Short mmCIF file of C-alpha atoms in Angstrom, two decimals:
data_model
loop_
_atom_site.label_atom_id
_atom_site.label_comp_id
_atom_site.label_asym_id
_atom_site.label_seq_id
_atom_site.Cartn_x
_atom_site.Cartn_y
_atom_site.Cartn_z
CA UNK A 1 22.73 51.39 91.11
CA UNK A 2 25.95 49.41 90.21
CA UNK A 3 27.02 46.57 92.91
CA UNK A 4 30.11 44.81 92.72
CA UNK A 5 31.05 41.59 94.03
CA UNK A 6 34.79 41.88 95.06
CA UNK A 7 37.11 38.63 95.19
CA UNK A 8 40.59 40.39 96.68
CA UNK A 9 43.82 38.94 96.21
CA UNK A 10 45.96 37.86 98.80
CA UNK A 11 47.52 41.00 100.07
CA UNK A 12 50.91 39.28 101.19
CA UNK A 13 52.58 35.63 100.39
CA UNK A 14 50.12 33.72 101.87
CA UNK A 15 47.28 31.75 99.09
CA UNK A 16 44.20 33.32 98.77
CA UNK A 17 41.72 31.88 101.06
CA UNK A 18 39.04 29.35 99.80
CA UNK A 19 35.73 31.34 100.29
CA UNK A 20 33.12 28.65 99.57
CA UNK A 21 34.36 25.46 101.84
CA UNK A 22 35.58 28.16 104.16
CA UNK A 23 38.60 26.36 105.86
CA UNK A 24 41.34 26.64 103.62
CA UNK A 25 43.81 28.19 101.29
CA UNK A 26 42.97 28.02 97.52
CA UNK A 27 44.27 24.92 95.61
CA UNK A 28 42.09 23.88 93.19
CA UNK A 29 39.79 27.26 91.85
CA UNK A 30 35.95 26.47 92.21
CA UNK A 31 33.16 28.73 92.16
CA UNK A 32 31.64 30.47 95.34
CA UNK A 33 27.98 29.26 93.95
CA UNK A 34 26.88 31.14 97.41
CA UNK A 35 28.01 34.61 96.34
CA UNK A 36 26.51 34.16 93.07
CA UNK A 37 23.24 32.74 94.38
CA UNK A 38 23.55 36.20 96.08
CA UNK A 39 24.29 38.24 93.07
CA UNK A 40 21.55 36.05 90.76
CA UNK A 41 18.86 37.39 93.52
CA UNK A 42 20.24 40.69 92.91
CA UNK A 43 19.64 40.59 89.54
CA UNK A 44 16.20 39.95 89.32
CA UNK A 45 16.06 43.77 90.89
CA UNK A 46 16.32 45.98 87.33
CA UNK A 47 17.24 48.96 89.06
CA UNK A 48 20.45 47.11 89.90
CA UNK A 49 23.60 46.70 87.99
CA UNK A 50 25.89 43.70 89.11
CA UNK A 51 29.31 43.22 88.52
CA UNK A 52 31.32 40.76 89.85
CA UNK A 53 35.48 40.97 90.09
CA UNK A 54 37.39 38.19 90.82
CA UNK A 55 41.02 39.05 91.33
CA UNK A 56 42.29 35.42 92.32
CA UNK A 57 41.19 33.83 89.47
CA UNK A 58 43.77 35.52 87.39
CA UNK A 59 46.39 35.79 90.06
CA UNK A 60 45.73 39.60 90.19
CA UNK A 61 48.43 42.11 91.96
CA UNK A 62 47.38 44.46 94.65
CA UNK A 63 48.48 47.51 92.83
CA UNK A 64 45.35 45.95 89.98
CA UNK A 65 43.23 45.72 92.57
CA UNK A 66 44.02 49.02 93.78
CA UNK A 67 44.05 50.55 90.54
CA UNK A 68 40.49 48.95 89.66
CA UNK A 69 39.00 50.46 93.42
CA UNK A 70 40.63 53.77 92.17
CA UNK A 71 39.20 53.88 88.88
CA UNK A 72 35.54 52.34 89.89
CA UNK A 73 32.47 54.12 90.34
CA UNK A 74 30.34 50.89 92.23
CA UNK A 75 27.78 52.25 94.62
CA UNK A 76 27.68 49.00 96.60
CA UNK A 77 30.67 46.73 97.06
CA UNK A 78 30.28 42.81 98.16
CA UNK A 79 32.64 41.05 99.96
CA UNK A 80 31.87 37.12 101.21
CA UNK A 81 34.28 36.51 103.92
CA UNK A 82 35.73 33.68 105.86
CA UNK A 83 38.34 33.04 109.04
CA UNK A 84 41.30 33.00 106.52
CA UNK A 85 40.37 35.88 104.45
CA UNK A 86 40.39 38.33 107.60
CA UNK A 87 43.13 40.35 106.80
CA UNK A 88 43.06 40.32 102.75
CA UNK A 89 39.40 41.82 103.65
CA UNK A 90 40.45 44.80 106.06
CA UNK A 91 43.37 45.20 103.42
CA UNK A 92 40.66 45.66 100.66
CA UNK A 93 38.87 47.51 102.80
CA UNK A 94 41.33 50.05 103.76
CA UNK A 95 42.03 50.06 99.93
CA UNK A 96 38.08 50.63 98.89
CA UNK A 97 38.18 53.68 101.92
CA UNK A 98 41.22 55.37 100.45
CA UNK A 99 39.64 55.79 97.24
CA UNK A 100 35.72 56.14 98.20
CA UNK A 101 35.51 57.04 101.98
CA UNK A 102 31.60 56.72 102.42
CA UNK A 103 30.83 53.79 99.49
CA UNK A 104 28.66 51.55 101.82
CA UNK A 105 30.67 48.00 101.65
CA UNK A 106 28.47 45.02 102.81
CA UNK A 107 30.46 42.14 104.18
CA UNK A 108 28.82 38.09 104.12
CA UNK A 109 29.70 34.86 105.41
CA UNK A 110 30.95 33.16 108.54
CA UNK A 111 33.95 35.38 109.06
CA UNK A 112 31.96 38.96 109.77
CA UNK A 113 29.35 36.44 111.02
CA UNK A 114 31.38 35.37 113.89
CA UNK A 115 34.05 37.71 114.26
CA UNK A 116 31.55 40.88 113.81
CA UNK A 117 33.11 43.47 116.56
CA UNK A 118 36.87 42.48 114.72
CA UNK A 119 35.74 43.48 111.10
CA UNK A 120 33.45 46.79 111.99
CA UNK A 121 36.90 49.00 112.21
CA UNK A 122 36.07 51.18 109.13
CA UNK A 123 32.80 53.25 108.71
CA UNK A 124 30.07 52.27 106.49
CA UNK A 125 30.26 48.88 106.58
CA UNK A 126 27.36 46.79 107.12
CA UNK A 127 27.36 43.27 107.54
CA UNK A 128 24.87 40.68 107.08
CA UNK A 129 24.91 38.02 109.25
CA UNK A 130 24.13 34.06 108.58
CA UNK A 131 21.76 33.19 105.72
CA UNK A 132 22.21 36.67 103.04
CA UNK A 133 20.07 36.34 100.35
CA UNK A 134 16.66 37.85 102.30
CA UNK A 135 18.60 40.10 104.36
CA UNK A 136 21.06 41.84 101.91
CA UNK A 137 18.30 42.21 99.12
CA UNK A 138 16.31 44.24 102.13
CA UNK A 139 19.28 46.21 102.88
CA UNK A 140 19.86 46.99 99.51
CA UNK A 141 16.44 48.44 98.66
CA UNK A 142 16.80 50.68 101.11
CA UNK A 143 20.57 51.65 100.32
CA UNK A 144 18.93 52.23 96.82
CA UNK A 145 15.77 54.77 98.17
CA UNK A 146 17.74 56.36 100.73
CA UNK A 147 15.30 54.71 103.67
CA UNK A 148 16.31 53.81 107.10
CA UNK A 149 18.05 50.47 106.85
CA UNK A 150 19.31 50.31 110.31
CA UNK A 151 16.36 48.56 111.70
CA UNK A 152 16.59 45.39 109.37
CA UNK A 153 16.81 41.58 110.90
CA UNK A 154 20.29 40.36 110.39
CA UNK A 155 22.74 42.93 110.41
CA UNK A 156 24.97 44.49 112.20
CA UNK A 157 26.83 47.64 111.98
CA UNK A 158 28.33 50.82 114.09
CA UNK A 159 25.84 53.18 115.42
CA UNK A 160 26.80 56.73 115.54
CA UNK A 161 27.88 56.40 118.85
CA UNK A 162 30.53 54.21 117.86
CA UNK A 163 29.02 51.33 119.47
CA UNK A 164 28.13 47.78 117.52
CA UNK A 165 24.46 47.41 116.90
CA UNK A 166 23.47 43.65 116.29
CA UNK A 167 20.25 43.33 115.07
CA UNK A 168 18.04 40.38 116.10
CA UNK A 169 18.94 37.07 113.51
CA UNK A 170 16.69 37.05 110.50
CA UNK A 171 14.21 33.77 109.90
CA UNK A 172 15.94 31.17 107.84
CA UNK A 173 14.31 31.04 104.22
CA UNK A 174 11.46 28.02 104.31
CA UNK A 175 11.44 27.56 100.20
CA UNK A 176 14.96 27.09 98.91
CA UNK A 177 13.08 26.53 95.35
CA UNK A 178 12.07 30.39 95.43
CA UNK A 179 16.00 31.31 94.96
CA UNK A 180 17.28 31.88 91.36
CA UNK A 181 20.07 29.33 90.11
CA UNK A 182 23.56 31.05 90.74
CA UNK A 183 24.48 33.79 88.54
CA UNK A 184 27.38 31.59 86.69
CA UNK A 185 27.66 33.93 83.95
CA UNK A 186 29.47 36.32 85.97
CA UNK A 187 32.05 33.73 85.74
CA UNK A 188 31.73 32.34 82.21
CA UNK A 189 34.96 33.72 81.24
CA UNK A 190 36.70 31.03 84.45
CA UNK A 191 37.34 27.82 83.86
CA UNK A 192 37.10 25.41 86.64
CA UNK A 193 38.68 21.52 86.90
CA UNK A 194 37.73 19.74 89.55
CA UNK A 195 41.14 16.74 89.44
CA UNK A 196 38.55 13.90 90.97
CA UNK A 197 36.42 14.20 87.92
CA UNK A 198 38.90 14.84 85.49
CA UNK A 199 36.39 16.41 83.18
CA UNK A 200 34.77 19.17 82.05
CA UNK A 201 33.43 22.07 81.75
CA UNK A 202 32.54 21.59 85.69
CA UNK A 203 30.84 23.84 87.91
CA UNK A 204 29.35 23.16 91.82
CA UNK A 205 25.44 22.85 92.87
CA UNK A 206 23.54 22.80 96.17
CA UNK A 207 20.51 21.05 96.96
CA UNK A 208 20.22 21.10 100.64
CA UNK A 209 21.94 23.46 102.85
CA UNK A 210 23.26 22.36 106.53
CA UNK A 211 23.73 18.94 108.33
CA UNK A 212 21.90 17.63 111.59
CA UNK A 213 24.91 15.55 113.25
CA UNK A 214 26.92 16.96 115.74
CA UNK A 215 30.70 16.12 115.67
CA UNK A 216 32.34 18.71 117.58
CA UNK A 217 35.03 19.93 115.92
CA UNK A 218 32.74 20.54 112.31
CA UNK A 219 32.72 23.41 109.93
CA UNK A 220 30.63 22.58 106.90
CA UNK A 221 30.41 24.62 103.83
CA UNK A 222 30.89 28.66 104.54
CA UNK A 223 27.15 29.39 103.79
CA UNK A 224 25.87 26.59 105.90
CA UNK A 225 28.74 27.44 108.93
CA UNK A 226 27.44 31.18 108.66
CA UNK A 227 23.78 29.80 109.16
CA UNK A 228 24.86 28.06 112.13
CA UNK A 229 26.99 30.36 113.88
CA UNK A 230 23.61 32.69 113.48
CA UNK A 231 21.78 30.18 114.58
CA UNK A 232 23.69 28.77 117.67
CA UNK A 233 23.97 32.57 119.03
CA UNK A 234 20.28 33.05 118.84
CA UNK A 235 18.93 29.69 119.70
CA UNK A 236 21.57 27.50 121.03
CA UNK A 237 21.37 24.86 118.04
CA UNK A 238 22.24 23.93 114.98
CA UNK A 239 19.42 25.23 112.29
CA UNK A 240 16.80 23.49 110.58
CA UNK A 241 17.82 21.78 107.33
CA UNK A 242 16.47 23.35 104.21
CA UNK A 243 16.29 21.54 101.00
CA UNK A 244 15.43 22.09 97.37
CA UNK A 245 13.20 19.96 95.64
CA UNK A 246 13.81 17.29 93.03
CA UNK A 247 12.20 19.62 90.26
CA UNK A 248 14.06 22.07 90.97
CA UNK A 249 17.21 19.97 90.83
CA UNK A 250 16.08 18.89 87.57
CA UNK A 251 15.82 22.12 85.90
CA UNK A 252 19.14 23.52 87.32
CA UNK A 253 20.94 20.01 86.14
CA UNK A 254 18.66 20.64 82.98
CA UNK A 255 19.67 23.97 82.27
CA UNK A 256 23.72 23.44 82.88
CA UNK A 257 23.42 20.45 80.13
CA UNK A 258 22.00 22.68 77.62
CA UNK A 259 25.04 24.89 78.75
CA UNK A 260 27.69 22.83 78.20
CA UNK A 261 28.47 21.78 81.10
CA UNK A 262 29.57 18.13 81.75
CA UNK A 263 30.55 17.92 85.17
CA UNK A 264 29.35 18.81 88.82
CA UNK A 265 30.38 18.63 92.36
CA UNK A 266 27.87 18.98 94.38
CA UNK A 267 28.52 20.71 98.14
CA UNK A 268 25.90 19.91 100.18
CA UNK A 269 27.62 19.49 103.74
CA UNK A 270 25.92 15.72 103.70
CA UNK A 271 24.32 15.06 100.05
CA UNK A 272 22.73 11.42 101.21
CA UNK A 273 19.85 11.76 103.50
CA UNK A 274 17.23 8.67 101.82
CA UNK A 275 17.05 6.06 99.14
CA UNK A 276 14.18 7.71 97.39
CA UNK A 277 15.61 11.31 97.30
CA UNK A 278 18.78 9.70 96.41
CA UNK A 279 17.28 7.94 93.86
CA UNK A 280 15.73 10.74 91.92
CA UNK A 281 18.98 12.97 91.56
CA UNK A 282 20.90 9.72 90.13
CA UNK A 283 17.91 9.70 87.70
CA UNK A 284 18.49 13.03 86.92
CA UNK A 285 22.27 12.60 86.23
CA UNK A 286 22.25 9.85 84.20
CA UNK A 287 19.38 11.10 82.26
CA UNK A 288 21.34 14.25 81.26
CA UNK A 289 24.76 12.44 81.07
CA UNK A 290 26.47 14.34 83.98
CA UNK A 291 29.84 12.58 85.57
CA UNK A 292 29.51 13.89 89.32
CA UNK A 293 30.77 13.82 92.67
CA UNK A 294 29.07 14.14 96.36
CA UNK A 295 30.06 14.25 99.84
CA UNK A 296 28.41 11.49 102.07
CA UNK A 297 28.16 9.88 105.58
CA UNK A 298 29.45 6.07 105.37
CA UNK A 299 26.72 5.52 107.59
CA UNK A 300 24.41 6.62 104.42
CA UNK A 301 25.84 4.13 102.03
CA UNK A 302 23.78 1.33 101.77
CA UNK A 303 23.83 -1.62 99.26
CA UNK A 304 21.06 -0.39 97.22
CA UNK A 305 22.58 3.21 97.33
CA UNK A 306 26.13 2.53 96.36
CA UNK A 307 24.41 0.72 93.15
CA UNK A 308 22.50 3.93 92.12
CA UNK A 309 25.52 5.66 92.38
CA UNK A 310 27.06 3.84 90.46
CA UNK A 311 24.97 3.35 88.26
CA UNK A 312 24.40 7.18 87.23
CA UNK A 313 27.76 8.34 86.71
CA UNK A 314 29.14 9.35 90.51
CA UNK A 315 32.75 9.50 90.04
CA UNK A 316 33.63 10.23 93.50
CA UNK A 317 32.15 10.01 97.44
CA UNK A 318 34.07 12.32 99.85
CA UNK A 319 33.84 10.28 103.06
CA UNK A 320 33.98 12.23 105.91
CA UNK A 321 35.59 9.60 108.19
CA UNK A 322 38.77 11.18 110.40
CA UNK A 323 39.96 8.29 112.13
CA UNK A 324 40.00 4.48 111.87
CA UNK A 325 39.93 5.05 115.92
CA UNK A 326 36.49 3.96 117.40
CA UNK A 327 37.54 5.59 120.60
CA UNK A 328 38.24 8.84 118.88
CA UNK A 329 34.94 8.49 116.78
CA UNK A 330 33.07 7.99 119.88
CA UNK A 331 34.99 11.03 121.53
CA UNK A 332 34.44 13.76 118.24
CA UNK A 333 30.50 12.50 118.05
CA UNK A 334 30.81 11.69 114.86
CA UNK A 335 28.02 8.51 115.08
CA UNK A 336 30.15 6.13 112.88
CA UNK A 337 32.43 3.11 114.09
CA UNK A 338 35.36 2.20 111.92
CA UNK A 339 33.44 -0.70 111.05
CA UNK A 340 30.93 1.07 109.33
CA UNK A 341 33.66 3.06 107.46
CA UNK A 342 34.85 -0.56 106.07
CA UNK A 343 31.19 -1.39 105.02
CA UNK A 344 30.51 1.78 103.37
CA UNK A 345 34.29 1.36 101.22
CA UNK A 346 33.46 -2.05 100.10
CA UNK A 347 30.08 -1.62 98.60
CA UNK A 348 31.32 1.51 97.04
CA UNK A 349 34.12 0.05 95.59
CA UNK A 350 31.79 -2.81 94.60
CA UNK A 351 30.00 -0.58 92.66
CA UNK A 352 32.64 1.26 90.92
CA UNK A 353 32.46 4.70 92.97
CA UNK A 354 35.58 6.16 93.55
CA UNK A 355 36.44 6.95 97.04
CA UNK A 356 37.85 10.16 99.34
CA UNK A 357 38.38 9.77 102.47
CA UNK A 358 38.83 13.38 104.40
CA UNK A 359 41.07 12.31 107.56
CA UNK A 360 41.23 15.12 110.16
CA UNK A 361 44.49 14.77 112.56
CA UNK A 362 43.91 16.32 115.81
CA UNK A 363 40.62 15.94 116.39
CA UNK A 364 40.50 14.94 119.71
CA UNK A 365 43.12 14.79 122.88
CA UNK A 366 42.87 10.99 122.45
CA UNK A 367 44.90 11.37 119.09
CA UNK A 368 48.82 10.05 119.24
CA UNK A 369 51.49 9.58 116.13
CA UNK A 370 50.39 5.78 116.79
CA UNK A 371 46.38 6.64 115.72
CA UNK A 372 47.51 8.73 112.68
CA UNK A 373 50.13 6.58 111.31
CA UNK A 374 47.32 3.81 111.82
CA UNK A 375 45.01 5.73 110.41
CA UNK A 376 47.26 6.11 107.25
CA UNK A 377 48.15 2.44 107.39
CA UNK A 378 44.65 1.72 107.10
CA UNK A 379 43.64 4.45 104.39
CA UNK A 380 46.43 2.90 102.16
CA UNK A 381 45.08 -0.50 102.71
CA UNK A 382 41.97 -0.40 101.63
CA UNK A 383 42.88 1.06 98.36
CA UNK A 384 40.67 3.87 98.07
CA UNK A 385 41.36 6.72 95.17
CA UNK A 386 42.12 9.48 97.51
CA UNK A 387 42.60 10.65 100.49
CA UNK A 388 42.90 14.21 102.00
CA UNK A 389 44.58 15.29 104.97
CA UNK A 390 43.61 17.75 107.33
CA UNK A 391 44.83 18.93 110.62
CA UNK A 392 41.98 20.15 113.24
CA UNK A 393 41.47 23.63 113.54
CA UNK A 394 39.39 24.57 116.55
CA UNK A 395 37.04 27.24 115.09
CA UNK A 396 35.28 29.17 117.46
CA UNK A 397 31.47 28.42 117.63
CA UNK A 398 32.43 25.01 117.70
CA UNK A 399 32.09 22.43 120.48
CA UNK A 400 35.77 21.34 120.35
CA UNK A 401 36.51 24.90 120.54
CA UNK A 402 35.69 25.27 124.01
CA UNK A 403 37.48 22.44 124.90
CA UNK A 404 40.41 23.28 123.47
CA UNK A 405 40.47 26.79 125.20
CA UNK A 406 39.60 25.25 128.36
CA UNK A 407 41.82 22.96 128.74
CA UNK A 408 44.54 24.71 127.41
CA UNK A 409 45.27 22.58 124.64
CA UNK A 410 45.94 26.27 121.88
CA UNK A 411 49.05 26.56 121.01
CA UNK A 412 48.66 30.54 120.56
CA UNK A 413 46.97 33.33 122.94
CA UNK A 414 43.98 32.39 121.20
CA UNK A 415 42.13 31.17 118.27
CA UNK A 416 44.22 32.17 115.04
CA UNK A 417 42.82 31.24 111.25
CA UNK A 418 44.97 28.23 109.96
CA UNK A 419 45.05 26.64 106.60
CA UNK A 420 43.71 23.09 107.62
CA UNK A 421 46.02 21.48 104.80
CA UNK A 422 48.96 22.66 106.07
CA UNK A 423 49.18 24.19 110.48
CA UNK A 424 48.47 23.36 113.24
CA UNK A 425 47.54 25.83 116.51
CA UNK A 426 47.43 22.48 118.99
CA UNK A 427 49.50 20.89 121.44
CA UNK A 428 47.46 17.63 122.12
CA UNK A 429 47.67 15.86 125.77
CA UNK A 430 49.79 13.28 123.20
CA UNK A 431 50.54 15.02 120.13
CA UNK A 432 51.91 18.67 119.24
CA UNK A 433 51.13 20.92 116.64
CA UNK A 434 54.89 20.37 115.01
CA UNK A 435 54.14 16.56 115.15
CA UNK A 436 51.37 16.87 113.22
CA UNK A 437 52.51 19.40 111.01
CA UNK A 438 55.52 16.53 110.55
CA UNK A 439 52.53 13.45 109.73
CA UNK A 440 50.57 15.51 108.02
CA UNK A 441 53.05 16.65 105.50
CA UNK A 442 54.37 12.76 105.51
CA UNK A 443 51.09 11.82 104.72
CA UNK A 444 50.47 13.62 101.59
CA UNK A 445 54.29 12.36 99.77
CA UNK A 446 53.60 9.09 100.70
CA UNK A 447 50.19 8.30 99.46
CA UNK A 448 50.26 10.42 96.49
CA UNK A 449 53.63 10.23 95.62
CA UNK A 450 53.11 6.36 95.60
CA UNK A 451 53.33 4.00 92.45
CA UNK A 452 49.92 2.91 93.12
CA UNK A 453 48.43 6.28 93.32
CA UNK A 454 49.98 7.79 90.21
CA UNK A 455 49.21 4.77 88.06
CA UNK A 456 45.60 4.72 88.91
CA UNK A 457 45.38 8.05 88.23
CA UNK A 458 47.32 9.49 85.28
CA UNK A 459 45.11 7.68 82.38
CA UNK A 460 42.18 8.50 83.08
CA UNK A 461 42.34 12.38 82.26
CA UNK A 462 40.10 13.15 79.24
CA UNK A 463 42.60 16.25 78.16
CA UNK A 464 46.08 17.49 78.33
CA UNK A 465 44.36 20.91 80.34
CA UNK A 466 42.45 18.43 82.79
CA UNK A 467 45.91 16.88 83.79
CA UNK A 468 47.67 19.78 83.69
CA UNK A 469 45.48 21.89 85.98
CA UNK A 470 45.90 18.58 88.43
CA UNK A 471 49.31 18.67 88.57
CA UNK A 472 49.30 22.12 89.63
CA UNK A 473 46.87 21.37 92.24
CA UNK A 474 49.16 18.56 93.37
CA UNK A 475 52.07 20.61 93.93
CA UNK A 476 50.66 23.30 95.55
CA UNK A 477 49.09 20.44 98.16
CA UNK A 478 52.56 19.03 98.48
CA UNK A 479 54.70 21.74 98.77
CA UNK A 480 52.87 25.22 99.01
#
């Protein structure tokens, strides 16, 4: 049986959507380690043959990817989908129909997770809801013997009747360490930068999936949103956190040294949960000479941690901090006071670890052009190495959702998929949607179009392709 992971391309002007954060339009290229976590289970199967066709990477036409559907003979096709990729995903659809009217097509991720009813439209289409890899690899054995799938935890699909049939949610997987590593030679032919480690060859890794904190406005990585939009429907909370253990780290980290690689970014939604955990994966980096990068709570960076950072080679924290409010901390739930934020910096900076800070505009009705110029103001004071803008967007099966629709604070009908780097669909108590459109585009020129910001950054590319491939990046964040 031949299955084929399909990556569409944009099917109008817009970017291709970002398919493994989830929230945005593509800027810098980065592989969806979640699809091929999902494809490397696949392949332990022999009766399966998986493909994998990735039509952004290489800026791909529609007429190519038409003229690949109408020349492929896949049993199975795979599509991970998120809010943003909505319509490129029907488009494909209707393109994958044309050609092969009853080829099942199985759709993943937090887009036909949430928005299930919206993306049934065409027959024989099956989607598999939250957490895949269990679920799918089921659904697949029985696509393969011709057995009744239709009774399988986790899915969801049209009944004969025409009707939506949504199965009850499959059990989260308790051993993350019984997955296979993603299947990254399905991309070994890509070649992915990552501009805050200006090194390579790079790839991404997971070691935990999910976050226990409860700001209301969050949407962590698209596996771990998918997991919780499954979870929240069935249970009314956020799911359990599952995590990998350090062996297993060490013979992923192990194996991608002895491939080459010299870089990672790892995506856990919050990477620093202890000192001793912590501990043993900075061991592991430095012991295989790995430059890396995390994504952190400043409440997690302690004196002794920011030293084993370090000390192993982190070359970047992203610090989710959003405001250098307290009273719009307080209001999103993030848990953090702007003091803490201003602890965390220092002993990074201390240490040597370069520091993102991810600033969201709009989270909360207490937000006014005074907090997000002072924000800014405050961002460019303390000298970190980046910072990236966002603007809000209120994604349904969040918390600040529901406020927003109650209160009437949409800008639209009703919840419509935004690039997060660049629209807004708010008109704050204090603040519209143009105004922050306005800041956030100010922003961006003025912090890394500064002196400072350039200078710091331009020498310490190791290659001419590292730069290059930054540059790009920069001026597709700037100016679309």
């Amino acid at each position: 049986m031949k299955i084929t992971f399909l990556v569409p391309p944009s099917f109008d002007d817009e970017r291709p959507a970002e398919r493994s954060a989830g929230c945005t339009r593509v800027v810098v290229l980065a592989p969806n380690i979640y699809e091929l976590t999902m494809a490397a289970v696949l392949e332990q199967d022999s009766r399966y043959d998986v493909k994998y066709r990735d039509f952004v990477y290489n800026g791909a036409t529609t007429e190519q990817f038409i003229e690949f559907i109408n020349g492929d003979d896949s049993d199975i096709y795979i599509i991970w989908g998120v809010n943003l990729s909505f319509d490129t995903d029907m488009n494909a659809i209707g393109c994958i129909r044309q050609a092969h009217p009853h080829t099942p097509v199985i759709l993943l991720g937090p887009g036909p997770t949430y928005f299930t009813h919206k993306y049934l439209k065409h027959n024989d289409i099956i989607i598999v809801r939250g957490e895949p890899e269990a679920t799918c690899a089921e659904l697949i054995d029985h696509l393969y013997n011709r057995t009744d799938w239709r009774g399988i935890d986790g899915i969801s699909y049209r009944g004969t009747d025409g009707n939506v049939v949504t199965n009850k949610p499959r059990k989260l997987i308790n051993d993350l360490d019984s997955l296979p590593f993603p299947a990254r030679h399905l991309v070994a032919d890509h070649t992915f930068h990552n501009p805050k480690l200006k090194t390579g060859p790079y790839t991404t890794m997971f070691t935990s999936r999910n976050c226990p904190f409860h700001c209301i406005y969050c949407v962590p990585s698209s596996l771990s949103f998918a997991r919780e939009i499954e979870s929240r429907r069935a249970t009314g909370h956020k799911p359990a956190i599952g995590f990998r253990t350090i062996a297993s780290i060490e013979k992923e980290v192990a194996m991608l040294h002895e491939q080459g690689y010299k870089a990672i970014g790892f995506m856990d939604d919050n990477f620093i949960w202890n000192a001793e955990r912590t501990r043993a994966i900075c061991d592991i980096m430095r012991q295989y000479g790995m430059v890396w990068g995390c994504e952190a709570r400043v409440d997690a960076i302690t004196p002794e941690i920011a030293r084993m950072l370090g000390e192993s080679g982190c070359r970047y924290v992203d610090l989710g901090v959003e405001s250098f409010d307290d009273a719009i901390l307080e209001y999103v739930k993030k848990g953090i006071t702007v003091a803490d934020i201003y602890r965390a910096i220092s002993e990074l900076k201390k240490n040597k670890v370069p520091v993102k800070l991810n600033i969201l505009i709009g989270s909360s009705p207490l937000e006014t052009k005074q907090t997000v110029k002072k924000t800014l103001k405050e961002a460019k004071k303390l000298g970190v190495d980046q910072v990236m803008f966002n603007i809000v967007s209120p994604f349904p099966g969040t918390e600040y959702y529901k406020q927003c629709v109650d209160n009437g604070w949409l800008a639209t009908p009703d919840y419509v998929p935004t690039d997060v780097q660049r629209h807004s669909i708010l008109n704050l108590p204090s603040i519209s949607a143009k105004e922050m459109e306005h800041l956030l585009f100010m922003n961006n020129l003025r912090f890394f179009l500064s002196p400072r910001f350039i200078i710091r950054h331009i020498c310490r590319f190791k290659s001419w392709s590292e730069f290059t491939s930054a540059l790009k990046s920069l001026k597709i964040k700037l100016f679309n």
